[in-house]
XYZ file of C-alpha atoms in Angstrom:
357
model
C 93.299 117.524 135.373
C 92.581 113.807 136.788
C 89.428 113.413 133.949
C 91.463 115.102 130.738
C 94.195 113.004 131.702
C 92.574 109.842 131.703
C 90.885 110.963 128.407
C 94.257 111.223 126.968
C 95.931 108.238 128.403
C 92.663 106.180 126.972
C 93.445 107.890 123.048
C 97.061 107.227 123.440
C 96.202 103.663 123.970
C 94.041 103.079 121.646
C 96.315 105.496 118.725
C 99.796 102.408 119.751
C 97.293 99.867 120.788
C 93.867 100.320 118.927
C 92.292 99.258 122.381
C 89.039 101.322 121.956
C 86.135 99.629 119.738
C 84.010 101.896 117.904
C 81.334 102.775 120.398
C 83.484 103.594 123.240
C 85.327 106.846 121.040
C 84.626 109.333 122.622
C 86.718 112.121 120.067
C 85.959 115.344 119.146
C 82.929 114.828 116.209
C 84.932 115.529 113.073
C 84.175 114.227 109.999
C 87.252 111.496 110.333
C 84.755 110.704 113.697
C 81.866 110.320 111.449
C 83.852 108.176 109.319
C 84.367 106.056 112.200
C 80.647 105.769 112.711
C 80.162 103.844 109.681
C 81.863 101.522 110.684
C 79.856 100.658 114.129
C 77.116 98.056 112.239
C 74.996 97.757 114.839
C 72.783 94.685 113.055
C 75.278 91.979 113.399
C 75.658 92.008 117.076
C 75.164 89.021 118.924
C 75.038 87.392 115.242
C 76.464 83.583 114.513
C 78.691 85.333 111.656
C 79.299 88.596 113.463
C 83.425 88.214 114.170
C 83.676 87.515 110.405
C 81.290 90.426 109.527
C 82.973 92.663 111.130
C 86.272 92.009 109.959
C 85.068 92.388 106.223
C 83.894 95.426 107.258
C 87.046 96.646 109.062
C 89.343 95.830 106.398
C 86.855 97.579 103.823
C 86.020 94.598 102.058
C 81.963 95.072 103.031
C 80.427 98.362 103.441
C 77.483 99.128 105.784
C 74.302 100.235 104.103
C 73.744 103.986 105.626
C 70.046 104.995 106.512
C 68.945 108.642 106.781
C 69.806 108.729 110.097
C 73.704 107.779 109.801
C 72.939 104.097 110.967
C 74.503 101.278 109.043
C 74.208 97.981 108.776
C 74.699 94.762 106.886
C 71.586 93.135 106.941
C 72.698 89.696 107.074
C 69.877 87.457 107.462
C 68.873 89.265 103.608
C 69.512 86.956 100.822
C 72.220 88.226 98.291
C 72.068 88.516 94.844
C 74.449 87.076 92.393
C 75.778 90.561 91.235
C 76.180 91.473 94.999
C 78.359 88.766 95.428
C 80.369 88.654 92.524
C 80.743 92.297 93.155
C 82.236 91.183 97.019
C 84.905 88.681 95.596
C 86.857 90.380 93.282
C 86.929 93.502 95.572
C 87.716 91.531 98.064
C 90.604 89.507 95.962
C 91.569 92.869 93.758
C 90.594 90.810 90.763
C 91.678 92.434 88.190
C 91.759 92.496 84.004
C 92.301 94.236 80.582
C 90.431 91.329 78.622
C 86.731 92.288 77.326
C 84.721 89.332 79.249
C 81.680 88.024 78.109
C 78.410 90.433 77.067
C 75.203 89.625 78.750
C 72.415 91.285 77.160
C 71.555 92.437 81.149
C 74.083 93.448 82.582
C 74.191 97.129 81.132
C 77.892 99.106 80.723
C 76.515 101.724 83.179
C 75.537 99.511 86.060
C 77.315 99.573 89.401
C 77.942 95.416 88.844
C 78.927 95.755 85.666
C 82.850 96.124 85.924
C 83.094 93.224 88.859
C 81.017 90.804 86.472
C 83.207 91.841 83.375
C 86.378 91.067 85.397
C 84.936 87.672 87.263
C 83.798 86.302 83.694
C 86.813 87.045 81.597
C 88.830 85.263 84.414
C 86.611 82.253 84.250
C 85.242 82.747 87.904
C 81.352 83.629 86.915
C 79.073 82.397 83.932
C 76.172 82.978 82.686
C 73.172 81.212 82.615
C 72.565 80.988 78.824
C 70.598 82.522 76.332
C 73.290 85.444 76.772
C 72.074 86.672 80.293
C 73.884 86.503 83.294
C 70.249 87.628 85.953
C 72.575 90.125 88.037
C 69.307 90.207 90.359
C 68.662 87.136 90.985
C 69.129 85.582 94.581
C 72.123 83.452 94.192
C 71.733 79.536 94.926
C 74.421 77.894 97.603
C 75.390 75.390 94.849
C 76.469 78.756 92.590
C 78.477 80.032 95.551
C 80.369 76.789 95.895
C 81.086 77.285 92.293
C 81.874 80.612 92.644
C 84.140 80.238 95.163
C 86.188 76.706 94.205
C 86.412 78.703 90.622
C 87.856 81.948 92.287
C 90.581 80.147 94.811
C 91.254 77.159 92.316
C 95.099 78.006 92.476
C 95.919 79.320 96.055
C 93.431 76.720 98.525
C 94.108 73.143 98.881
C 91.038 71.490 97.682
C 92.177 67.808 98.429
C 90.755 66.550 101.389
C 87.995 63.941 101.809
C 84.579 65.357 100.465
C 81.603 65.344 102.524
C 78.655 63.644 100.790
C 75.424 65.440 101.457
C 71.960 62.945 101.234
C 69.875 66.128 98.978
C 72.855 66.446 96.016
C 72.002 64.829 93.264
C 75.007 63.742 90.284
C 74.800 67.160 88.423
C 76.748 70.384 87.155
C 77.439 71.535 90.528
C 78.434 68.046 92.374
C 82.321 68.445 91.782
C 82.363 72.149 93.068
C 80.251 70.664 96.010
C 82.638 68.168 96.574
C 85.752 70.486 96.109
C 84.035 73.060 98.566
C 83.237 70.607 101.383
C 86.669 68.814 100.968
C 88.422 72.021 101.771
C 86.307 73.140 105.025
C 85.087 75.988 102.683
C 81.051 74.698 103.108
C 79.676 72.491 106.101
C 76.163 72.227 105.189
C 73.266 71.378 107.855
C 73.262 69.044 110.716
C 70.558 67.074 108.976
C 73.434 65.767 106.348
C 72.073 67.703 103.746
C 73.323 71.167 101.715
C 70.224 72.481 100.241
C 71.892 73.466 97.036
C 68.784 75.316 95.702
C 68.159 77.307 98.672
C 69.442 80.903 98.172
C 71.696 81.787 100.699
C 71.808 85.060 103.276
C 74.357 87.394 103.381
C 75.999 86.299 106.118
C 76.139 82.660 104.957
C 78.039 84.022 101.482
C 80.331 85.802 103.144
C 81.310 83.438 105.195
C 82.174 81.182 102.622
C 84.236 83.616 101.467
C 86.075 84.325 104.292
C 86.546 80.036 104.821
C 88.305 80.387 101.762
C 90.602 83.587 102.267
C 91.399 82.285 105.611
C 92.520 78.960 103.652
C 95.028 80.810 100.742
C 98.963 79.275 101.233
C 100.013 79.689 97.914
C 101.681 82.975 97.892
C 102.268 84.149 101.641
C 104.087 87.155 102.694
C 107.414 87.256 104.024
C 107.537 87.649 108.400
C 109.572 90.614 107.867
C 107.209 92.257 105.431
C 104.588 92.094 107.936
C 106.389 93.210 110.934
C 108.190 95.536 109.659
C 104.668 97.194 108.577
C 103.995 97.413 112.162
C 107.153 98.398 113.992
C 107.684 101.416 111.561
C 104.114 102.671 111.823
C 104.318 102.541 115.369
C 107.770 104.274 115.702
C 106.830 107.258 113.164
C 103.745 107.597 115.131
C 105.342 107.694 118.421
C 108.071 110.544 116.063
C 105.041 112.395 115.113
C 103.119 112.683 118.723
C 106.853 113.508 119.998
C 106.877 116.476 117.588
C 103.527 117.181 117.486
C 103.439 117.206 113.818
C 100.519 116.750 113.110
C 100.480 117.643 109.611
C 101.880 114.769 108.413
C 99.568 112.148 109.837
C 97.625 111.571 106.497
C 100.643 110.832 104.862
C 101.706 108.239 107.655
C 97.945 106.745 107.026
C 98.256 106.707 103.449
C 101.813 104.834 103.916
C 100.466 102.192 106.509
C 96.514 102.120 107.179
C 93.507 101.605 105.978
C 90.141 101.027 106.167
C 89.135 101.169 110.032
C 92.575 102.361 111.323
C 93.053 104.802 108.869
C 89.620 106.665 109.908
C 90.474 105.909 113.636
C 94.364 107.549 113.007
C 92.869 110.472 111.815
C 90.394 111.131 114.205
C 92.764 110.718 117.206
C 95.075 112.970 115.704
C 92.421 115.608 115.394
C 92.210 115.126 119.756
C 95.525 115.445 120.110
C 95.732 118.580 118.689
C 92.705 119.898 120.062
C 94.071 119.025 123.363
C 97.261 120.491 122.645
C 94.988 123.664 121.471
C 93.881 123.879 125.026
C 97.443 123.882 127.117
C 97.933 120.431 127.848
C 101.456 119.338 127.115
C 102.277 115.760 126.932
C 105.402 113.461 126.513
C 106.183 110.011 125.361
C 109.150 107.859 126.807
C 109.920 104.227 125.129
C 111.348 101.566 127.180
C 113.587 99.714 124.433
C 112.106 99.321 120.897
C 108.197 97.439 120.598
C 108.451 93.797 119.459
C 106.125 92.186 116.673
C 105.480 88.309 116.174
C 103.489 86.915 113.622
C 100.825 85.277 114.870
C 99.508 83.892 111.399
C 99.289 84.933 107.630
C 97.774 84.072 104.634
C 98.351 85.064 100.896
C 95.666 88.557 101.792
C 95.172 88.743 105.470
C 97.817 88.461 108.614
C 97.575 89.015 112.557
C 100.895 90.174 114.189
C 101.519 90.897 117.782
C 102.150 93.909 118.934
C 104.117 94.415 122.208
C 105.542 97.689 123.564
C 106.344 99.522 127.035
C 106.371 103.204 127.364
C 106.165 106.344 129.971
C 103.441 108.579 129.958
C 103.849 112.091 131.150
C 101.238 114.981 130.850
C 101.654 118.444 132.341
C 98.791 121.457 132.416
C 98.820 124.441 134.854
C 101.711 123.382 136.700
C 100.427 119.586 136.940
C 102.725 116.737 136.311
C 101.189 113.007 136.279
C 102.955 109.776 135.006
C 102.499 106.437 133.925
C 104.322 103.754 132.797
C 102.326 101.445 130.110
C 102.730 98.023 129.232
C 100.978 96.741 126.225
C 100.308 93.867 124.027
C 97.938 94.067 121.001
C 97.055 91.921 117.615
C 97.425 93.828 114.812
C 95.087 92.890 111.635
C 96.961 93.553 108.198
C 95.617 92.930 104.644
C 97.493 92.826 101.153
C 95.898 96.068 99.504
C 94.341 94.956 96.111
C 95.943 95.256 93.304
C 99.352 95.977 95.261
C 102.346 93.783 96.751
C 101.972 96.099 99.818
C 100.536 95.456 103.285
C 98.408 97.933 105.417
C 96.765 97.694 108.993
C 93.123 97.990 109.268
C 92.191 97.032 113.037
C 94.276 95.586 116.069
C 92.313 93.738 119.105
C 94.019 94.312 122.631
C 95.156 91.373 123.906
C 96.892 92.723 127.589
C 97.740 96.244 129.303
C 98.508 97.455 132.353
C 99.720 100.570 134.141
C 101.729 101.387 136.685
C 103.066 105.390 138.425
């Protein structure tokens, strides 16, 4: 029973604490496991952006190209084009409008970019480049991303700080956005003083200016309550539903309060419980006074609340009893859904645990 028992005790932490990272799962191969496989990019390991990578793709916000093989990956040392990026920001933001936009003679109604460019343009974030085209497939310049980005986050980032003044940027259209960009910590340019505004820029370098400027939005943050509250109920109706062994309701619970990493991950583990419960082992869960959640920060989209929590353990099969108590402490990672005032997990980084019998 000793190896099934440690099995369980290592999903049960991971289902209250998320402790497991992708590679380590070692569920049942369902197809919510396969889900969870997409999100294991294996290309941004060990890379200067890879922390911020991977949250984009945790919280959903960035999507792994998949191979033939089931591999994906980011490819971040690729340059980006401009319809990749736009195409980023307002699904990252959950931009959103009714309003026609501007028509570019290439950017065709049936296009995959076509809807994100519509929606950046009519809200004044994009532009074209004139003669009625917008080149949706061109590499994108680092002096259009600073544009991009000051335009998009204009009303919720605090743009005035002292600029830095790069030796290679000349008095032109993009100088203020620069300015504005570097002034806010949103752009840091190279160690040689300069910016290289006409360079194109990778993947990873665009996103991360991104996420310099999402991790910079005060203007319209969440309530503390509204955030823990998030947390502490998802965690007591999933300790209700393992109690029960209900499992029938757990893509309703991940529909009310996860998504994009978690939610695979919830429904995966609750696909192992049963399984295990198929097979005779029975299984018990005592808390020790309620779990506590702080918040650790928040911004207007994204917030990181700790999770702390002490239970017992108890597992029986064939007349076995074993029993542990569990004290645990984990950050839980929360985004404002997109195009909603509501807040949902996506991933949680163990911060402490230990057991004791």
């Amino acid at each position: 029973m000793g190896t099934a028992k440690k099995f369980f005790s290592i999903v049960l932490l991971t289902l209250f604490t998320l402790s497991l990272t992708v590679p380590s799962f070692t569920a049942a191969q369902t197809d919510q496991t396969r889900l969870i496989s997409q999100y294991d990019i294996r290309d941004i390991q060990g890379h200067w952006a890879e922390s911020t990578l991977q949250n984009f793709v945790y919280s959903d916000a960035l999507s792994g190209y998949i191979d033939n093989r089931g591999v994906a990956t980011i490819q971040p040392n690729n340059p980006i084009t401009r319809a990749e990026l736009v195409t980023f920001l307002v699904r990252t933001m959950g931009l959103q409008s009714d309003l026609p936009g501007e028509t570019y003679r290439d950017v065709p109604a049936n296009q995959w970019y076509s809807e994100p460019i519509r929606i950046a343009s009519t809200l004044g974030v994009v532009s074209g480049v004139g003669d009625g085209l917008f080149q949706p497939n061109r590499l994108i310049q680092r002096d259009e991303i600073a544009a991009l980005v000051v335009k998009a986050f204009e009303k919720s980032v605090n743009f005035s700080g002292e600029p830095k003044h790069f030796s290679d940027v000349p008095a032109y259209w993009a100088t203020a956005y620069i300015d504005k960009a570097s002034a806010a910590g949103l752009i840091g340019g190279y160690g040689n003083g300069q910016f290289k505004p006409s360079a194109t820029a990778t993947r990873a370098e665009a996103f991360t200016m991104v996420s310099n400027a999402l991790n910079r939005e005060l203007a319209a943050l969440p309530s503390d309550q509204s955030l823990t509250d998030v947390v502490l109920n998802q965690e007591i109706d999933s300790l209700t539903m393992l109690q029960r062994k209900d499992f029938s309701h757990v893509s309703e619970l991940t529909s009310k309060y996860c998504t994009g990493f978690y939610s695979a991950f919830m429904q995966a583990a609750s696909d192992t419980f049963e399984q295990m419960d198929a097979e005779g082992y029975s299984f018990d869960i005592i808390p020790s006074g309620r779990p506590t959640a702080t918040i650790v920060l928040k911004t207007d989209r994204f917030a990181v609340v700790q999770l702390k929590e002490k239970y017992d353990l108890i597992m029986k099969k064939d007349g076995e009893q074993e029993r542990e108590t569990r004290n645990s402490t984990s950050l839980m990672l929360l985004k404002k859904m997109p195009g909603e005032d509501s807040w949902k997990i996506y991933m949680a980084v163990p911060q402490e645990d230990t057991t004791g019998r």
